[in-house]
């Protein structure tokens, strides 16, 4: 079962939920006028199906392998990467000054979803390069930009992010890697990093590592961390590759999933120190990291959507083919029907479909807000868009990756016994999906970020604006008076009410008891996602219904409201009245 | 991280939730008087930790291997199995006439949970033997019983169940394997079976296959299926092993989890027909299967509880060890704390604990009801117990295996990046857990069974009795007036109300639209489980609180009520108002 990009739903979500039509109407995406988005997505879809999708199982079976410090990617991966970069896909969102196409994040997001649906472990590498380009473009010196950016944009070289150390994961305060100033303005980097995605591989000639480390006189904690560019091979003045830098891959992990993505332990400075160049200012490394944080988290959200879409397509195809049992109204002795006729199988598939499209709706909204935050000329509107992106980013990251696991697991279930057999491929999606809820800030960290840093933006007005927008959609659903919406208006209205009350509680409680607020952070994030996803699907259904193009959108919006968003009032209760149970847990775990 | 059996919670659940104390007081478990249950569990716990738990990772890494028709289990498995059987554990529940100990299912259930926590793939094999013993004991001829039962009971031989064929999984109507009568009263069996657990292995000298097949003149569908005993080696009159029967393992599956459990394709009759003996009557094979169905489904429920318990213990230990971040009230620059101090980590661990103990509560209640259904002398009480077991069995099977996956996945999350690395062991639990929701009747099949066959028992009175019992517990929680219960009385009351209304809707709708009823079957089962599990934990907390032994039970019951059972009203809405969305799905999937 191969992958076909859901171009039609992607476009409908971009246009009607994320607001691409309005972005173009506002003159903020002139390069997408005249159907350019459609054309780009069609090309990307073809590439994803023809070139990347066939890598997925090969990558899982073979994995990337480490031998004598060198990592070999699975058969065919190097060729596919080269073709992909040469076709210009790596350069899509990058700055034009360095050979990029500067296209909006919204369009790039749909493409990122496609690459990840086609082969998650393949698409992951270039996402790290995107992060490196962003940090370098925003904070790098002219020299560093001239030397590295064009080759990173073209995809000739790839980039990595070296943050984690054995004792420093979610808490970067504990970071120990060292950087010492040299007379020539460079630095000598020493330290051990773990969980470095694509830290070593054979896809490109050079690898540009971005590394967090401390200067000898740095203050303790996260205010004493600096960011360095540390290339695998030093680059000569003429751009050719010079000596191998003092860094190596000392091991790769044996993981549950994404076997083809080499997760490396990196040793810097075994022979005295790897040569590195400062990015941005000394001790301001974390600020540089935050530059790319929103985009990186959005990209991981898109991985959640992507794996869910792939799992849904595979389960749907299986349910159309596999015959077991007759329909309820079949005469005795009737032949078996495809299992898709059975109500519970339909329920599973609708659940997969609705969660996937709901997560897509939220994620693409983040992308549009990021575009607007960069492109709006009016300062007030820029700020509003920026805050909107800031609020929705942790929601997209945590919700989309949670449903990625959930949908992939349901996909296994639809397959029955065949789903547990690796040959079928359904199980791989579950294994691959599991990482996205962990990396780029665990989903628990996302919930804390939402509650403590994002809700208070503009004194709570930013989140209230989002809730008002949802309420407007609920009103439209009511007024549409379309029986196809079923109980959607009531359910979504209840979800938005629940979100509003829980938000008021959160804003009040943050000032009185942070522990109580944090106890409810994860259920609060989910509640937000249900309201945002449910209204997003309703908005799409309202738009495509009038265009008579979306027969499935109405049923999907209804299902989301009646089967998924129904949980919202329960989550409100947990948020507003559940802190005591977590306080009690202290005694349970003290023993 | 090894496994320690939670003997204290097992005993509390047996005594206060499942009602072991009452069973003994009623004179229905005389063999457990005087602390026998405690002594047996302590011994089992020791064996599970010392002998079986070390097999778990060895089994996962090595798997069982097929070569030239022979399956080799992982290093150490054969020796551990021999020690386990020789210690008498295989014989625990078996009839005394054949060397068993005839101990209650309730006690056996706690032991089964332990074996499966220690090593799921190891414990699975003997569960198949238990099924074979039950079918043979209930329906086998004296000759078959004399020849096979004692050796199956001692564990010298193991048993299997051969149901599934490529075209016949959930729907046994499509079964094609053939049996032909022979003049000597035996049968010749031919056919291909798949997904046969422990269909071939080196743990025992002989393997006793129970095989479903059709006679030439059998009626179509499930009323034309017969059950046969087909040994790997024929047995001579003196009990010694004779010729190899005409059957072989033609392949084993490469699976997501339980790598050490050989999942075999079996070929019967390549050389003309395997020799088989009829069990029970011709064309009544399915009835024989149903004899063991309740126990088998309970046992799979226990596997869900078991894997959840193991994952919880491992995550809890990790959260006590791993340091990241300081507590909220720590002064600046304070050292990092174990992550268990963080509210969201506590929430995850309480979620794992509460779901595990809730599923244990439901599963042990099934076991007690089965014991009572066999041991009550009063016909009315036997029937009530039998119906109680019948209703709770699909709930236990589906809910416990669903939370098994859920809890194992949260266990990975608690570990952060380390959880995705196979070496840690957390990921194996997720991989192993995934099968239990599929085999022994998928969880969707369980929901259909609950709604269509179990709810109507005694005209709906059986389910109403269960609901009345739950309502009694809610009343006790209210009257306890203990602030440690938090909002539990209100939340559990709402859950039971929701269940009662949804049950009335289900009973009414079954008569008017089966499709609508089936659309809500899975959310209805979950709703039932939340009410049953939540009141079960409350009952335990009420009992252990007064005994001053259960500091954790109150907090766990509260958490379940406030974080988990809160979803019940949402599920009610989905059940009673969600059928339209599933009907609409037909059009979505017609394309």
Short mmCIF file of N, CA and C in Angstrom, two decimals, chain A residues 110-208:
data_model
loop_
_atom_site.label_atom_id
_atom_site.label_comp_id
_atom_site.label_asym_id
_atom_site.label_seq_id
_atom_site.Cartn_x
_atom_site.Cartn_y
_atom_site.Cartn_z
N UNK A 110 2.44 21.87 4.09
CA UNK A 110 1.78 20.78 3.38
C UNK A 110 2.81 19.85 2.76
N UNK A 111 3.89 20.43 2.23
CA UNK A 111 4.95 19.59 1.66
C UNK A 111 5.64 18.76 2.73
N UNK A 112 5.93 19.38 3.87
CA UNK A 112 6.56 18.64 4.96
C UNK A 112 5.68 17.48 5.39
N UNK A 113 4.38 17.72 5.45
CA UNK A 113 3.48 16.62 5.78
C UNK A 113 3.64 15.48 4.77
N UNK A 114 3.71 15.83 3.50
CA UNK A 114 3.83 14.78 2.47
C UNK A 114 5.11 13.97 2.62
N UNK A 115 6.25 14.68 2.77
CA UNK A 115 7.52 13.94 2.89
C UNK A 115 7.46 12.97 4.08
N UNK A 116 6.85 13.44 5.17
CA UNK A 116 6.82 12.61 6.37
C UNK A 116 5.83 11.46 6.26
N UNK A 117 4.73 11.67 5.55
CA UNK A 117 3.82 10.55 5.31
C UNK A 117 4.53 9.49 4.46
N UNK A 118 5.27 9.97 3.47
CA UNK A 118 5.92 9.05 2.55
C UNK A 118 7.00 8.23 3.26
N UNK A 119 7.83 8.88 4.05
CA UNK A 119 8.86 8.16 4.83
C UNK A 119 9.35 9.08 5.94
N UNK A 120 8.81 8.87 7.09
CA UNK A 120 9.06 9.69 8.29
C UNK A 120 10.56 9.82 8.56
N UNK A 121 11.25 8.69 8.57
CA UNK A 121 12.67 8.70 8.93
C UNK A 121 13.50 9.42 7.89
N UNK A 122 13.04 9.44 6.64
CA UNK A 122 13.74 10.15 5.57
C UNK A 122 13.53 11.65 5.72
N UNK A 123 12.28 12.04 5.95
CA UNK A 123 11.93 13.46 5.97
C UNK A 123 12.49 14.18 7.19
N UNK A 124 12.81 13.42 8.22
CA UNK A 124 13.28 14.02 9.46
C UNK A 124 14.60 14.77 9.29
N UNK A 125 15.51 14.19 8.52
CA UNK A 125 16.83 14.80 8.34
C UNK A 125 16.74 16.24 7.83
N UNK A 126 16.07 16.46 6.71
CA UNK A 126 15.96 17.83 6.18
C UNK A 126 15.30 18.82 7.15
N UNK A 127 14.45 18.32 8.07
CA UNK A 127 13.85 19.25 9.03
C UNK A 127 14.92 19.86 9.94
N UNK A 128 15.93 19.08 10.25
CA UNK A 128 17.03 19.61 11.06
C UNK A 128 17.79 20.66 10.28
N UNK A 129 17.96 20.41 8.97
CA UNK A 129 18.64 21.39 8.12
C UNK A 129 17.87 22.72 8.11
N UNK A 130 16.55 22.63 8.00
CA UNK A 130 15.71 23.84 8.02
C UNK A 130 15.98 24.65 9.29
N UNK A 131 16.08 23.94 10.42
CA UNK A 131 16.35 24.63 11.68
C UNK A 131 17.70 25.32 11.67
N UNK A 132 18.69 24.62 11.14
CA UNK A 132 20.03 25.20 11.09
C UNK A 132 20.05 26.43 10.19
N UNK A 133 19.35 26.36 9.07
CA UNK A 133 19.29 27.52 8.16
C UNK A 133 18.67 28.72 8.88
N UNK A 134 17.59 28.47 9.59
CA UNK A 134 16.90 29.57 10.28
C UNK A 134 17.80 30.25 11.32
N UNK A 135 18.47 29.42 12.14
CA UNK A 135 19.31 29.99 13.19
C UNK A 135 20.47 30.78 12.58
N UNK A 136 21.04 30.19 11.55
CA UNK A 136 22.19 30.82 10.90
C UNK A 136 21.77 32.12 10.21
N UNK A 137 20.67 32.10 9.54
CA UNK A 137 20.18 33.27 8.81
C UNK A 137 19.86 34.41 9.78
N UNK A 138 19.28 34.07 10.92
CA UNK A 138 18.86 35.10 11.87
C UNK A 138 20.01 35.63 12.71
N UNK A 139 20.98 34.76 13.02
CA UNK A 139 21.98 35.14 14.01
C UNK A 139 23.42 34.99 13.58
N UNK A 140 23.65 34.38 12.43
CA UNK A 140 25.03 34.10 12.01
C UNK A 140 25.75 35.35 11.50
N UNK A 141 27.06 35.32 11.59
CA UNK A 141 27.86 36.42 11.03
C UNK A 141 27.81 36.32 9.51
N UNK A 142 28.19 37.40 8.85
CA UNK A 142 28.21 37.38 7.38
C UNK A 142 29.12 36.28 6.86
N UNK A 143 30.25 36.12 7.55
CA UNK A 143 31.20 35.09 7.13
C UNK A 143 30.56 33.69 7.17
N UNK A 144 29.89 33.41 8.27
CA UNK A 144 29.26 32.09 8.39
C UNK A 144 28.15 31.93 7.35
N UNK A 145 27.37 32.98 7.16
CA UNK A 145 26.30 32.89 6.17
C UNK A 145 26.86 32.64 4.77
N UNK A 146 27.92 33.40 4.43
CA UNK A 146 28.50 33.23 3.10
C UNK A 146 29.05 31.82 2.91
N UNK A 147 29.63 31.31 3.98
CA UNK A 147 30.31 30.01 3.86
C UNK A 147 29.33 28.84 3.82
N UNK A 148 28.25 28.95 4.60
CA UNK A 148 27.41 27.75 4.80
C UNK A 148 25.99 27.81 4.22
N UNK A 149 25.42 29.03 4.20
CA UNK A 149 23.98 29.05 3.92
C UNK A 149 23.58 28.49 2.55
N UNK A 150 24.29 28.89 1.52
CA UNK A 150 23.87 28.46 0.18
C UNK A 150 23.90 26.93 0.06
N UNK A 151 24.91 26.31 0.68
CA UNK A 151 25.01 24.85 0.56
C UNK A 151 23.97 24.13 1.43
N UNK A 152 23.60 24.78 2.53
CA UNK A 152 22.52 24.19 3.33
C UNK A 152 21.18 24.35 2.62
N UNK A 153 20.98 25.51 1.98
CA UNK A 153 19.73 25.76 1.27
C UNK A 153 19.57 24.81 0.09
N UNK A 154 20.64 24.60 -0.64
CA UNK A 154 20.55 23.69 -1.80
C UNK A 154 20.39 22.24 -1.37
N UNK A 155 20.78 21.96 -0.11
CA UNK A 155 20.73 20.58 0.35
C UNK A 155 22.03 19.85 0.09
N UNK A 156 23.02 20.55 -0.46
CA UNK A 156 24.32 19.90 -0.71
C UNK A 156 24.93 19.45 0.62
N UNK A 157 24.74 20.25 1.66
CA UNK A 157 25.11 19.86 3.02
C UNK A 157 23.86 19.81 3.88
N UNK A 158 23.92 19.05 4.94
CA UNK A 158 22.80 19.03 5.89
C UNK A 158 23.22 19.59 7.25
N UNK A 159 22.23 19.99 8.04
CA UNK A 159 22.51 20.56 9.35
C UNK A 159 21.97 19.68 10.47
N UNK A 160 22.48 19.90 11.68
CA UNK A 160 21.97 19.16 12.86
C UNK A 160 21.83 20.10 14.03
N UNK A 161 21.16 19.65 15.07
CA UNK A 161 21.05 20.40 16.31
C UNK A 161 21.61 19.55 17.44
N UNK A 162 22.64 20.03 18.11
CA UNK A 162 23.26 19.28 19.22
C UNK A 162 22.95 19.94 20.55
N UNK A 163 21.85 19.53 21.16
CA UNK A 163 21.45 20.09 22.44
C UNK A 163 21.69 19.10 23.57
N UNK A 164 21.04 17.93 23.46
CA UNK A 164 20.91 17.01 24.58
C UNK A 164 22.24 16.39 25.03
N UNK A 165 22.42 16.30 26.33
CA UNK A 165 23.52 15.55 26.93
C UNK A 165 22.89 14.56 27.91
N UNK A 166 23.64 13.54 28.32
CA UNK A 166 23.02 12.51 29.17
C UNK A 166 22.28 13.10 30.37
N UNK A 167 22.85 14.13 31.01
CA UNK A 167 22.21 14.68 32.20
C UNK A 167 21.35 15.90 31.88
N UNK A 168 21.30 16.31 30.62
CA UNK A 168 20.56 17.52 30.26
C UNK A 168 19.64 17.25 29.08
N UNK A 169 18.39 16.97 29.38
CA UNK A 169 17.39 16.74 28.34
C UNK A 169 16.42 17.91 28.31
N UNK A 170 15.29 17.74 29.01
CA UNK A 170 14.32 18.83 29.08
C UNK A 170 14.91 20.02 29.82
N UNK A 171 15.87 19.77 30.70
CA UNK A 171 16.45 20.84 31.52
C UNK A 171 17.85 21.16 31.04
N UNK A 172 17.97 22.23 30.24
CA UNK A 172 19.27 22.57 29.67
C UNK A 172 20.18 23.28 30.66
N UNK A 173 19.65 23.61 31.85
CA UNK A 173 20.50 24.19 32.89
C UNK A 173 21.72 23.32 33.14
N UNK A 174 21.53 22.02 33.00
CA UNK A 174 22.58 21.07 33.39
C UNK A 174 23.62 20.83 32.29
N UNK A 175 23.52 21.59 31.22
CA UNK A 175 24.43 21.40 30.08
C UNK A 175 25.89 21.59 30.48
N UNK A 176 26.77 20.69 30.00
CA UNK A 176 28.17 20.73 30.41
C UNK A 176 29.20 20.94 29.29
N UNK A 177 28.78 20.73 28.04
CA UNK A 177 29.77 20.85 26.95
C UNK A 177 30.46 22.21 27.02
N UNK A 178 31.75 22.21 26.68
CA UNK A 178 32.54 23.42 26.87
C UNK A 178 33.02 24.03 25.55
N UNK A 179 33.18 25.34 25.58
CA UNK A 179 33.75 26.06 24.45
C UNK A 179 34.83 27.01 25.00
N UNK A 180 36.01 26.95 24.40
CA UNK A 180 37.07 27.87 24.85
C UNK A 180 37.46 28.81 23.71
N UNK A 181 37.55 30.09 24.06
CA UNK A 181 37.92 31.10 23.07
C UNK A 181 39.35 30.87 22.58
N UNK A 182 39.55 31.07 21.27
CA UNK A 182 40.89 30.99 20.70
C UNK A 182 41.29 32.37 20.20
N UNK A 183 42.60 32.58 20.12
CA UNK A 183 43.06 33.91 19.68
C UNK A 183 42.54 34.31 18.31
N UNK A 184 42.27 33.32 17.44
CA UNK A 184 41.85 33.65 16.08
C UNK A 184 40.34 33.92 15.98
N UNK A 185 39.68 33.95 17.14
CA UNK A 185 38.24 34.25 17.11
C UNK A 185 37.37 33.02 17.03
N UNK A 186 37.99 31.85 16.80
CA UNK A 186 37.20 30.62 16.83
C UNK A 186 37.15 30.10 18.26
N UNK A 187 36.50 28.96 18.42
CA UNK A 187 36.35 28.35 19.74
C UNK A 187 36.74 26.88 19.64
N UNK A 188 37.17 26.31 20.76
CA UNK A 188 37.42 24.86 20.79
C UNK A 188 36.30 24.21 21.59
N UNK A 189 35.60 23.29 20.96
CA UNK A 189 34.42 22.68 21.57
C UNK A 189 34.76 21.28 22.05
N UNK A 190 34.39 20.98 23.30
CA UNK A 190 34.54 19.62 23.82
C UNK A 190 33.26 19.22 24.56
N UNK A 191 32.92 17.94 24.46
CA UNK A 191 31.73 17.47 25.19
C UNK A 191 31.07 16.29 24.50
N UNK A 192 30.14 15.68 25.21
CA UNK A 192 29.41 14.51 24.70
C UNK A 192 27.95 14.90 24.49
N UNK A 193 27.43 14.64 23.33
CA UNK A 193 26.02 14.90 23.04
C UNK A 193 25.33 13.57 22.73
N UNK A 194 24.08 13.46 23.10
CA UNK A 194 23.34 12.24 22.75
C UNK A 194 22.05 12.60 22.01
N UNK A 195 21.45 11.58 21.41
CA UNK A 195 20.18 11.73 20.69
C UNK A 195 20.29 12.76 19.57
N UNK A 196 21.43 12.77 18.87
CA UNK A 196 21.61 13.74 17.79
C UNK A 196 21.10 13.13 16.48
N UNK A 197 19.98 13.65 16.03
CA UNK A 197 19.32 13.13 14.83
C UNK A 197 20.16 13.45 13.59
N UNK A 198 20.44 12.43 12.80
CA UNK A 198 21.28 12.57 11.61
C UNK A 198 22.61 13.24 11.97
N UNK A 199 23.15 12.89 13.14
CA UNK A 199 24.43 13.46 13.56
C UNK A 199 25.58 13.00 12.66
N UNK A 200 25.41 11.86 12.05
CA UNK A 200 26.42 11.35 11.11
C UNK A 200 25.66 10.52 10.07
N UNK A 201 26.06 10.64 8.83
CA UNK A 201 25.38 9.89 7.74
C UNK A 201 26.14 10.09 6.44
N UNK A 202 25.66 9.40 5.40
CA UNK A 202 26.36 9.46 4.12
C UNK A 202 25.54 10.17 3.03
N UNK A 203 24.51 10.93 3.47
CA UNK A 203 23.66 11.57 2.46
C UNK A 203 24.35 12.78 1.83
N UNK A 204 25.19 13.46 2.60
CA UNK A 204 25.86 14.65 2.08
C UNK A 204 27.35 14.61 2.45
N UNK A 205 28.13 15.38 1.70
CA UNK A 205 29.59 15.39 1.92
C UNK A 205 29.97 16.01 3.24
N UNK A 206 29.23 17.05 3.61
CA UNK A 206 29.56 17.73 4.86
C UNK A 206 28.30 17.82 5.73
N UNK A 207 28.50 17.94 7.03
CA UNK A 207 27.39 18.08 7.97
C UNK A 207 27.71 19.27 8.86
N UNK A 208 26.74 20.17 8.96
CA UNK A 208 26.96 21.40 9.73
C UNK A 208 26.25 21.28 11.07
#
